Amino acid sequence: MTAYLASIEAGPDCRYPITDVIYNCPQTGGLLEVRYDGAPSDPWTLKQVWRERRMSNHPIDQSGVWRYRELFPFLDHERHIVTLREGNTPILDACLAAQYAGLDRLRFKHQGFNPTGSFKDNGMTAGVSQALRLGMKRVACVSTGNTSASMAAYAASCGLEAIILIPHGNIAFGKLGQALDYGAKTLQVEANFDQILALVRVLAEKLGIYLLNSVNPFRIEGQKAIAIEMMDQLDWEAPDWIVLPGGNLGNVSALGKGVKELYEQGFINRLPKFAVVQAEGSSPFYDFMQAPSRTGFVANPHPETLATAIKIGDPVSWPKAWAVLGTQGIVEKATEQEIADAKAIIGKCGIGCEPASAATLAGLKKLVAAGRIQKNETVVGVLTGNVLKDPDYIYRYHTGQLTGPQGEKLASTHGNAPIVVPNDFNQIAKLLEKT
Ligand SMILES: *Cc1c(COP(=O)(O)O)cnc(C)c1O
């Protein structure tokens, strides 16, 4: 298969070499994606090959992304692959969360099990590999936290210099800590995500730095593997629904591309539907999808939510996400309280996730209540980030100290505050008897 870059809007003749350093179509300005001439080997053979690779000790076979490399063959040499054994994330049954949502059964694919604790690793392994292949020396991104943590790790592991721009004062400490620890040059800019993205695009072009935000089509290619691995784990039986949070909308674009290609190439025999959940204070895509049109996207200049990973007012990938949702998909939005309570329920399942991930369950509960998702349908929710990313939020929730973006007090509905006790056997014993 030959790989090339194509505009998602222009006609089939509008194609560019896979080694061009471009992030938008030079003709239309629209988003680019990676496409391939020809088809991969037959599904039956490839499914066997991928199963066998699970027993291999070869690093690229052990990667839950590169194991499926036949479906994104854009590199011309395996020596460019930079892997931290990303992917390989479990699908976990969550009974309590199913009950909470009103579903018979609910499973979570937990991307927080990735090497840096979020699904960004699935895409970053591909983006950084492409940077290496292009001979780039420096990579950059703006990030609400997880993209920078991931980029810093992958860049460090192959000797590239990482430059990170983050909104000052608006990032979970776990994520900032990771970027510093992985040695990235970290700039805290006094602006919001959308403003900094505009800035970093200019910086990248003028200074010859490779841009690794999700506008980079190679990140989307790597993230496709989330869908491929999910289907492999489900023995190639597509669920009725895949539900995930939406911020910049790269993830839904990637999973959508993934399942569409799997379907067209005969790996699965039906298409799952997608539901995207946004935080209410940061939901421009929800608003757009009420009456979608090519020119109708209105950005939110002041996005607000404690779920910082989805605090994005001007999502770059909305045209791709729109195409994925088509007529079958849904967008829902959830309040700060709904997200916080859903997060506590996911925690109580023994699973846990970061706030943005919990939008998945909060949205699901509303969609089931509204009859848009049926009780007996099969649903896989994507938990995008690890519970340890934002411990401050957890502590505040459980101790009744969590306040929303407007300073409003949020209820500790499922709170589980620590109890301070004296060093006294009798008092502690008494306390434990009561429960
Ligand atoms: C990046 C991120 C999101 C948002 O994903 P998009 O691709 O920007 O829509 C959600 N949750 C977590 C934990 C993230 O890191």
Coordinates of N, CA and C in Angstrom, one line a residue, residues 179-380:
A179 N 5.6 16.4 32.3 CA 6.4 17.1 31.3 C 7.8 17.5 31.8
L180 N 7.8 18.0 33.1 CA 9.0 18.5 33.7 C 10.0 17.3 33.9
D181 N 9.4 16.2 34.4 CA 10.2 15.0 34.7 C 10.8 14.4 33.4
Y182 N 10.1 14.5 32.3 CA 10.6 13.9 31.1 C 11.5 14.9 30.3
G183 N 11.7 16.0 31.0 CA 12.8 16.9 30.5 C 12.4 17.9 29.4
A184 N 11.1 18.1 29.2 CA 10.6 19.0 28.1 C 10.8 20.5 28.5
K185 N 11.2 21.3 27.5 CA 11.2 22.7 27.7 C 9.8 23.2 27.8
T186 N 9.3 23.7 29.0 CA 7.9 23.9 29.2 C 7.7 25.4 29.4
L187 N 6.8 26.0 28.5 CA 6.5 27.4 28.6 C 5.0 27.5 29.0
Q188 N 4.8 28.2 30.1 CA 3.4 28.5 30.6 C 3.0 29.8 30.0
V189 N 2.1 29.8 29.1 CA 1.7 31.0 28.4 C 0.4 31.6 29.0
E190 N 0.4 32.9 29.1 CA -0.8 33.5 29.7 C -1.9 33.7 28.6
A191 N -2.5 32.6 28.2 CA -3.6 32.6 27.2 C -4.3 31.2 27.3
N192 N -5.4 31.1 26.7 CA -6.1 29.8 26.8 C -5.6 28.9 25.6
F193 N -6.1 27.6 25.7 CA -5.6 26.6 24.7 C -5.7 27.0 23.3
D194 N -6.9 27.6 22.9 CA -7.1 27.9 21.5 C -6.2 29.0 21.0
Q195 N -6.0 30.0 21.9 CA -5.1 31.1 21.5 C -3.6 30.6 21.4
I196 N -3.2 29.7 22.3 CA -1.8 29.2 22.2 C -1.6 28.3 21.0
L197 N -2.7 27.6 20.6 CA -2.6 26.7 19.4 C -2.3 27.6 18.1
A198 N -3.0 28.7 18.0 CA -2.7 29.6 16.9 C -1.3 30.1 16.9
L199 N -0.8 30.4 18.1 CA 0.6 30.8 18.3 C 1.6 29.7 17.9
V200 N 1.4 28.5 18.4 CA 2.4 27.5 18.2 C 2.5 27.1 16.7
R201 N 1.4 27.2 16.0 CA 1.4 26.9 14.6 C 2.3 27.8 13.9
V202 N 2.3 29.1 14.2 CA 3.3 30.0 13.6 C 4.7 29.7 14.0
L203 N 4.9 29.5 15.3 CA 6.2 29.2 15.8 C 6.8 27.9 15.1
A204 N 6.0 26.9 14.9 CA 6.4 25.7 14.3 C 6.9 26.0 12.9
E205 N 6.1 26.7 12.1 CA 6.4 27.0 10.7 C 7.7 27.9 10.6
K206 N 7.7 28.9 11.4 CA 8.9 29.9 11.3 C 10.2 29.3 11.8
L207 N 10.1 28.4 12.8 CA 11.3 27.9 13.4 C 11.7 26.5 13.0
G208 N 10.9 25.9 12.1 CA 11.1 24.5 11.6 C 11.0 23.5 12.7
I209 N 10.0 23.7 13.5 CA 9.8 22.7 14.6 C 8.6 21.8 14.2
Y210 N 8.6 20.5 14.5 CA 7.5 19.7 14.0 C 6.4 19.8 15.0
L211 N 5.2 20.0 14.5 CA 4.0 20.3 15.3 C 3.3 19.0 15.6
L212 N 3.1 18.7 16.9 CA 2.4 17.4 17.3 C 1.1 17.6 18.0
N213 N 0.4 18.6 17.6 CA -1.0 18.7 18.1 C -1.9 17.7 17.2
S214 N -3.1 17.5 17.6 CA -3.9 16.5 16.9 C -4.3 16.9 15.5
V215 N -4.0 18.2 15.1 CA -4.1 18.6 13.7 C -3.1 17.8 12.8
N216 N -2.1 17.2 13.5 CA -1.1 16.4 12.8 C -1.8 15.0 12.4
P217 N -1.9 14.7 11.1 CA -2.6 13.6 10.7 C -2.0 12.2 11.2
F218 N -0.7 12.2 11.5 CA -0.1 11.0 11.9 C -0.5 10.6 13.3
R219 N -0.8 11.6 14.1 CA -1.3 11.2 15.5 C -2.7 10.5 15.3
I220 N -3.5 11.0 14.4 CA -4.8 10.4 14.2 C -4.6 8.9 13.7
E221 N -3.6 8.7 12.9 CA -3.4 7.3 12.4 C -3.0 6.4 13.6
G222 N -2.2 6.8 14.5 CA -1.8 6.0 15.6 C -3.1 5.7 16.5
Q223 N -3.8 6.8 16.7 CA -5.0 6.7 17.6 C -6.1 5.8 17.0
K224 N -6.1 5.6 15.7 CA -6.9 4.6 15.1 C -6.8 3.2 15.7
A225 N -5.6 2.9 16.2 CA -5.4 1.6 16.8 C -6.2 1.4 18.1
I226 N -6.7 2.4 18.7 CA -7.6 2.2 19.8 C -8.8 1.4 19.4
A227 N -9.3 1.8 18.2 CA -10.5 1.1 17.7 C -10.1 -0.3 17.2
I228 N -9.0 -0.4 16.6 CA -8.6 -1.8 16.1 C -8.4 -2.7 17.3
E229 N -7.6 -2.2 18.3 CA -7.4 -3.1 19.5 C -8.7 -3.4 20.2
M230 N -9.6 -2.4 20.3 CA -10.9 -2.7 20.9 C -11.7 -3.8 20.2
M231 N -11.7 -3.7 18.9 CA -12.4 -4.8 18.1 C -11.7 -6.1 18.3
D232 N -10.4 -6.1 18.3 CA -9.7 -7.4 18.5 C -10.1 -8.0 19.8
Q233 N -10.1 -7.1 20.9 CA -10.5 -7.6 22.2 C -11.9 -8.1 22.3
L234 N -12.8 -7.6 21.4 CA -14.2 -8.0 21.4 C -14.4 -9.1 20.3
D235 N -13.3 -9.7 19.9 CA -13.4 -10.8 18.9 C -14.1 -10.3 17.7
W236 N -13.8 -9.1 17.3 CA -14.3 -8.5 16.1 C -15.8 -8.3 16.0
E237 N -16.5 -8.3 17.1 CA -17.9 -8.0 17.2 C -18.0 -6.6 17.6
A238 N -18.4 -5.7 16.7 CA -18.6 -4.3 17.0 C -19.7 -4.1 18.0
P239 N -19.5 -3.2 19.0 CA -20.6 -2.9 19.9 C -21.6 -2.0 19.2
D240 N -22.8 -1.8 19.9 CA -23.7 -0.8 19.3 C -23.2 0.6 19.4
W241 N -22.6 0.9 20.5 CA -22.1 2.3 20.8 C -20.7 2.3 21.3
I242 N -20.0 3.3 20.8 CA -18.7 3.7 21.5 C -19.0 5.1 22.0
V243 N -18.7 5.3 23.3 CA -19.0 6.6 23.9 C -17.7 7.2 24.4
L244 N -17.4 8.5 24.1 CA -16.2 9.1 24.6 C -16.3 10.6 24.8
P245 N -15.4 11.2 25.6 CA -15.5 12.6 25.8 C -14.9 13.3 24.6
G246 N -15.4 14.6 24.4 CA -14.9 15.4 23.2 C -14.3 16.7 23.7
G247 N -13.1 17.0 23.3 CA -12.5 18.3 23.5 C -12.1 18.9 22.2
N248 N -10.9 18.5 21.7 CA -10.4 19.0 20.4 C -11.0 18.1 19.3
L249 N -11.6 17.0 19.7 CA -12.3 16.1 18.8 C -11.4 15.2 17.9
G250 N -10.1 15.1 18.3 CA -9.2 14.3 17.6 C -9.5 12.8 17.8
N251 N -9.9 12.5 19.1 CA -10.1 11.1 19.4 C -11.3 10.5 18.7
V252 N -12.4 11.2 18.7 CA -13.5 10.6 17.9 C -13.2 10.6 16.4
S253 N -12.5 11.5 15.9 CA -12.1 11.4 14.5 C -11.2 10.2 14.2
A254 N -10.3 9.9 15.1 CA -9.4 8.7 15.0 C -10.2 7.4 15.1
L255 N -11.0 7.3 16.1 CA -11.8 6.1 16.3 C -12.8 5.9 15.1
G256 N -13.3 7.0 14.7 CA -14.3 6.9 13.6 C -13.6 6.5 12.3
K257 N -12.4 7.0 12.0 CA -11.6 6.6 10.8 C -11.3 5.1 11.0
G258 N -10.9 4.7 12.2 CA -10.5 3.3 12.5 C -11.7 2.3 12.2
V259 N -12.8 2.6 12.7 CA -13.9 1.6 12.5 C -14.4 1.6 11.1
K260 N -14.4 2.8 10.5 CA -14.8 2.9 9.1 C -13.9 2.0 8.2
E261 N -12.6 2.2 8.4 CA -11.7 1.4 7.6 C -11.8 -0.1 7.9
L262 N -12.0 -0.5 9.1 CA -12.2 -1.9 9.5 C -13.4 -2.5 8.8
Y263 N -14.5 -1.6 8.8 CA -15.7 -2.1 8.2 C -15.6 -2.2 6.7
E264 N -15.0 -1.2 6.0 CA -14.8 -1.2 4.6 C -13.9 -2.4 4.1
Q265 N -12.9 -2.7 5.0 CA -12.0 -3.7 4.6 C -12.4 -5.1 5.1
G266 N -13.6 -5.2 5.7 CA -14.1 -6.5 6.0 C -13.6 -7.1 7.3
F267 N -13.1 -6.3 8.2 CA -12.6 -6.8 9.5 C -13.8 -6.9 10.5
I268 N -14.8 -6.0 10.4 CA -16.0 -6.1 11.2 C -17.2 -6.0 10.3
N269 N -18.3 -6.6 10.7 CA -19.4 -6.6 9.8 C -20.5 -5.6 10.0
R270 N -20.3 -4.7 11.0 CA -21.2 -3.6 11.1 C -20.5 -2.4 11.8
L271 N -21.0 -1.2 11.6 CA -20.4 0.0 12.1 C -21.0 0.3 13.5
P272 N -20.2 0.5 14.5 CA -20.8 1.0 15.8 C -21.2 2.5 15.6
K273 N -22.1 2.9 16.5 CA -22.5 4.3 16.5 C -21.6 5.0 17.5
F274 N -21.4 6.3 17.4 CA -20.6 7.1 18.4 C -21.5 8.1 19.1
A275 N -21.2 8.2 20.4 CA -21.7 9.3 21.2 C -20.6 10.0 21.8
V276 N -20.5 11.4 21.6 CA -19.5 12.2 22.2 C -20.1 13.1 23.3
V277 N -19.4 13.2 24.4 CA -19.9 14.0 25.5 C -18.9 15.1 25.8
Q278 N -19.5 16.3 25.8 CA -18.7 17.5 26.2 C -19.1 18.0 27.5
A279 N -18.3 18.8 28.1 CA -18.6 19.5 29.4 C -19.5 20.8 29.0
E280 N -20.5 21.0 29.8 CA -21.5 22.0 29.4 C -20.9 23.4 29.2
G281 N -19.9 23.8 30.0 CA -19.2 25.1 29.8 C -18.2 25.1 28.7
S282 N -18.1 24.0 27.9 CA -17.1 24.0 26.9 C -17.7 23.0 25.8
S283 N -18.8 23.4 25.3 CA -19.5 22.5 24.4 C -19.9 23.1 23.0
P284 N -19.0 23.7 22.3 CA -19.3 24.3 21.0 C -19.7 23.2 20.0
F285 N -19.2 22.0 20.1 CA -19.6 20.9 19.2 C -21.0 20.4 19.4
Y286 N -21.4 20.4 20.7 CA -22.8 20.1 21.0 C -23.7 21.1 20.4
D287 N -23.4 22.4 20.5 CA -24.3 23.4 20.0 C -24.3 23.3 18.4
F288 N -23.2 23.1 17.9 CA -23.1 23.0 16.4 C -23.9 21.8 15.9
M289 N -23.9 20.7 16.6 CA -24.6 19.5 16.1 C -26.1 19.6 16.2
Q290 N -26.6 20.6 16.9 CA -28.1 20.8 17.0 C -28.6 21.3 15.6
A291 N -27.7 21.9 14.8 CA -28.1 22.4 13.4 C -26.8 22.5 12.6
P292 N -26.2 21.4 12.3 CA -24.9 21.4 11.6 C -25.0 22.0 10.2
S293 N -23.9 22.7 9.8 CA -23.8 23.2 8.4 C -22.3 23.5 8.2
R294 N -21.9 23.5 7.0 CA -20.4 23.7 6.7 C -19.9 25.0 7.3
T295 N -20.7 26.1 7.3 CA -20.2 27.3 7.8 C -20.7 27.7 9.2
G296 N -21.4 26.7 9.8 CA -22.1 27.0 11.0 C -21.4 26.8 12.3
F297 N -20.1 26.5 12.3 CA -19.4 26.3 13.6 C -19.0 27.5 14.3
V298 N -19.5 27.7 15.5 CA -19.2 28.9 16.3 C -18.4 28.4 17.5
A299 N -17.2 29.0 17.6 CA -16.3 28.7 18.7 C -16.8 29.3 20.0
N300 N -16.4 28.8 21.1 CA -16.6 29.4 22.4 C -15.3 30.0 22.9
P301 N -15.3 31.4 22.9 CA -14.0 32.0 23.3 C -13.6 31.9 24.7
H302 N -14.6 31.5 25.6 CA -14.3 31.4 27.0 C -14.7 30.0 27.6
P303 N -14.1 28.9 27.1 CA -14.5 27.6 27.6 C -14.2 27.5 29.1
E304 N -15.1 26.8 29.8 CA -14.9 26.6 31.2 C -15.3 25.2 31.6
T305 N -14.4 24.5 32.3 CA -14.8 23.3 33.0 C -13.6 22.8 33.8
L306 N -13.9 22.1 34.9 CA -12.8 21.6 35.8 C -12.2 20.4 35.1
A307 N -12.9 19.8 34.1 CA -12.3 18.7 33.3 C -11.4 19.3 32.3
T308 N -10.2 19.7 32.7 CA -9.3 20.5 31.9 C -8.9 19.9 30.5
A309 N -9.0 18.6 30.5 CA -8.6 17.9 29.2 C -9.6 18.2 28.1
I310 N -10.8 18.6 28.5 CA -11.8 18.9 27.4 C -12.2 20.4 27.5
K311 N -11.3 21.2 28.1 CA -11.6 22.6 28.1 C -11.1 23.3 26.9
I312 N -11.8 23.1 25.8 CA -11.4 23.6 24.5 C -12.6 24.2 23.8
G313 N -12.4 25.5 23.4 CA -13.6 26.2 22.8 C -13.6 26.2 21.3
D314 N -12.5 25.9 20.7 CA -12.4 25.9 19.2 C -11.8 24.7 18.7
P315 N -12.5 23.5 18.8 CA -11.9 22.2 18.4 C -11.5 22.1 17.0
V316 N -10.2 21.8 16.8 CA -9.6 21.8 15.4 C -10.3 20.7 14.6
S317 N -10.6 19.6 15.1 CA -11.1 18.5 14.3 C -12.6 18.4 14.1
W318 N -13.3 19.5 14.4 CA -14.8 19.4 14.3 C -15.2 18.9 12.9
P319 N -14.6 19.2 11.8 CA -15.2 18.7 10.5 C -15.0 17.2 10.4
K320 N -13.9 16.6 10.9 CA -13.8 15.2 10.9 C -14.8 14.5 11.9
A321 N -15.0 15.1 13.0 CA -15.9 14.6 14.0 C -17.3 14.6 13.5
W322 N -17.6 15.7 12.8 CA -19.0 15.8 12.1 C -19.2 14.6 11.2
A323 N -18.2 14.4 10.4 CA -18.3 13.3 9.4 C -18.5 11.9 10.1
V324 N -17.8 11.7 11.2 CA -17.9 10.5 11.9 C -19.3 10.3 12.5
L325 N -19.8 11.4 13.1 CA -21.2 11.3 13.7 C -22.3 11.2 12.7
G326 N -22.0 11.8 11.5 CA -23.0 11.7 10.4 C -24.4 11.8 10.9
T327 N -25.2 10.8 10.5 CA -26.6 10.9 10.9 C -26.9 9.9 12.1
Q328 N -25.9 9.1 12.4 CA -26.1 8.0 13.4 C -25.6 8.4 14.8
G329 N -24.7 9.4 14.8 CA -24.0 9.7 16.1 C -24.8 10.7 16.9
I330 N -24.4 10.9 18.1 CA -25.0 11.8 19.0 C -23.9 12.6 19.8
V331 N -24.3 13.9 20.1 CA -23.4 14.6 21.1 C -24.3 15.0 22.3
E332 N -23.7 14.8 23.4 CA -24.4 15.1 24.7 C -23.5 16.1 25.5
K333 N -24.1 16.8 26.4 CA -23.2 17.6 27.3 C -23.6 17.3 28.7
A334 N -22.6 17.5 29.6 CA -22.8 17.1 31.0 C -22.3 18.3 31.9
T335 N -23.0 18.5 33.0 CA -22.6 19.6 33.9 C -21.4 19.2 34.8
E336 N -20.9 20.2 35.5 CA -19.7 19.9 36.3 C -20.1 18.9 37.4
Q337 N -21.3 19.1 38.0 CA -21.8 18.1 39.0 C -22.0 16.7 38.5
E338 N -22.6 16.6 37.3 CA -22.8 15.3 36.7 C -21.5 14.6 36.4
I339 N -20.5 15.4 35.9 CA -19.2 14.8 35.6 C -18.5 14.3 37.0
A340 N -18.6 15.2 38.0 CA -18.0 14.8 39.3 C -18.6 13.6 39.9
D341 N -19.9 13.5 39.8 CA -20.6 12.3 40.4 C -20.3 11.1 39.6
A342 N -20.3 11.2 38.3 CA -20.0 10.0 37.5 C -18.6 9.5 37.7
K343 N -17.7 10.5 37.9 CA -16.3 10.1 38.2 C -16.2 9.3 39.5
A344 N -16.9 9.7 40.5 CA -16.9 9.0 41.8 C -17.5 7.6 41.6
I345 N -18.5 7.4 40.8 CA -19.0 6.1 40.5 C -18.0 5.2 39.8
I346 N -17.3 5.7 38.8 CA -16.2 5.0 38.2 C -15.1 4.6 39.1
G347 N -14.8 5.5 40.1 CA -13.9 5.2 41.1 C -14.4 4.0 42.0
K348 N -15.7 4.1 42.3 CA -16.2 3.0 43.2 C -16.2 1.6 42.5
C349 N -16.1 1.6 41.2 CA -16.0 0.3 40.5 C -14.6 -0.3 40.6
G350 N -13.7 0.5 41.3 CA -12.3 0.0 41.4 C -11.5 0.3 40.1
I351 N -12.1 1.2 39.3 CA -11.5 1.5 38.0 C -10.8 2.9 38.1
G352 N -11.6 3.9 38.3 CA -11.0 5.3 38.4 C -10.6 5.9 37.1
C353 N -10.6 7.2 37.0 CA -10.2 7.9 35.8 C -10.1 9.4 36.1
E354 N -9.6 10.2 35.1 CA -9.5 11.6 35.4 C -10.9 12.2 35.1
P355 N -11.1 13.5 35.5 CA -12.4 14.1 35.3 C -13.0 14.1 33.9
A356 N -12.2 14.4 32.9 CA -12.7 14.5 31.5 C -13.2 13.1 31.1
S357 N -12.6 12.0 31.5 CA -13.0 10.7 31.1 C -14.4 10.4 31.6
A358 N -14.7 10.9 32.8 CA -16.0 10.6 33.5 C -17.2 11.3 32.7
A359 N -16.9 12.2 31.9 CA -18.0 12.8 31.1 C -18.7 11.7 30.3
T360 N -17.9 10.7 29.9 CA -18.5 9.5 29.2 C -19.7 8.9 30.0
L361 N -19.5 8.6 31.3 CA -20.6 8.0 32.0 C -21.7 9.0 32.3
A362 N -21.3 10.3 32.6 CA -22.3 11.3 32.9 C -23.2 11.4 31.6
G363 N -22.6 11.5 30.5 CA -23.4 11.6 29.2 C -24.3 10.4 28.9
L364 N -23.7 9.2 29.2 CA -24.4 8.0 29.0 C -25.7 7.9 29.8
K365 N -25.6 8.3 31.0 CA -26.7 8.3 31.9 C -27.9 9.1 31.3
K366 N -27.5 10.3 30.8 CA -28.5 11.2 30.2 C -29.1 10.6 28.9
L367 N -28.2 10.0 28.1 CA -28.7 9.4 26.8 C -29.6 8.2 27.0
V368 N -29.3 7.4 28.1 CA -30.2 6.3 28.4 C -31.5 6.8 28.9
A369 N -31.5 7.7 29.8 CA -32.7 8.3 30.4 C -33.6 8.9 29.3
A370 N -32.9 9.5 28.3 CA -33.7 10.1 27.2 C -34.1 9.1 26.1
G371 N -33.8 7.9 26.3 CA -34.2 6.8 25.4 C -33.4 6.9 24.1
R372 N -32.3 7.6 24.1 CA -31.5 7.6 22.8 C -30.5 6.5 22.7
I373 N -30.2 5.9 23.9 CA -29.4 4.7 23.9 C -30.3 3.7 24.7
Q374 N -30.5 2.5 24.2 CA -31.4 1.5 24.8 C -30.6 0.7 25.9
K375 N -31.3 0.4 26.9 CA -30.8 -0.4 28.1 C -30.0 -1.6 27.7
N376 N -30.5 -2.3 26.7 CA -29.9 -3.6 26.3 C -28.9 -3.5 25.2
E377 N -28.6 -2.3 24.8 CA -27.6 -2.2 23.7 C -26.2 -2.4 24.3
T378 N -25.2 -2.8 23.4 CA -23.9 -3.0 23.9 C -23.1 -1.7 23.8
V379 N -22.5 -1.3 24.9 CA -21.8 0.0 24.9 C -20.4 -0.2 25.5
V380 N -19.4 0.4 24.8 CA -18.1 0.5 25.3 C -17.8 2.0 25.5

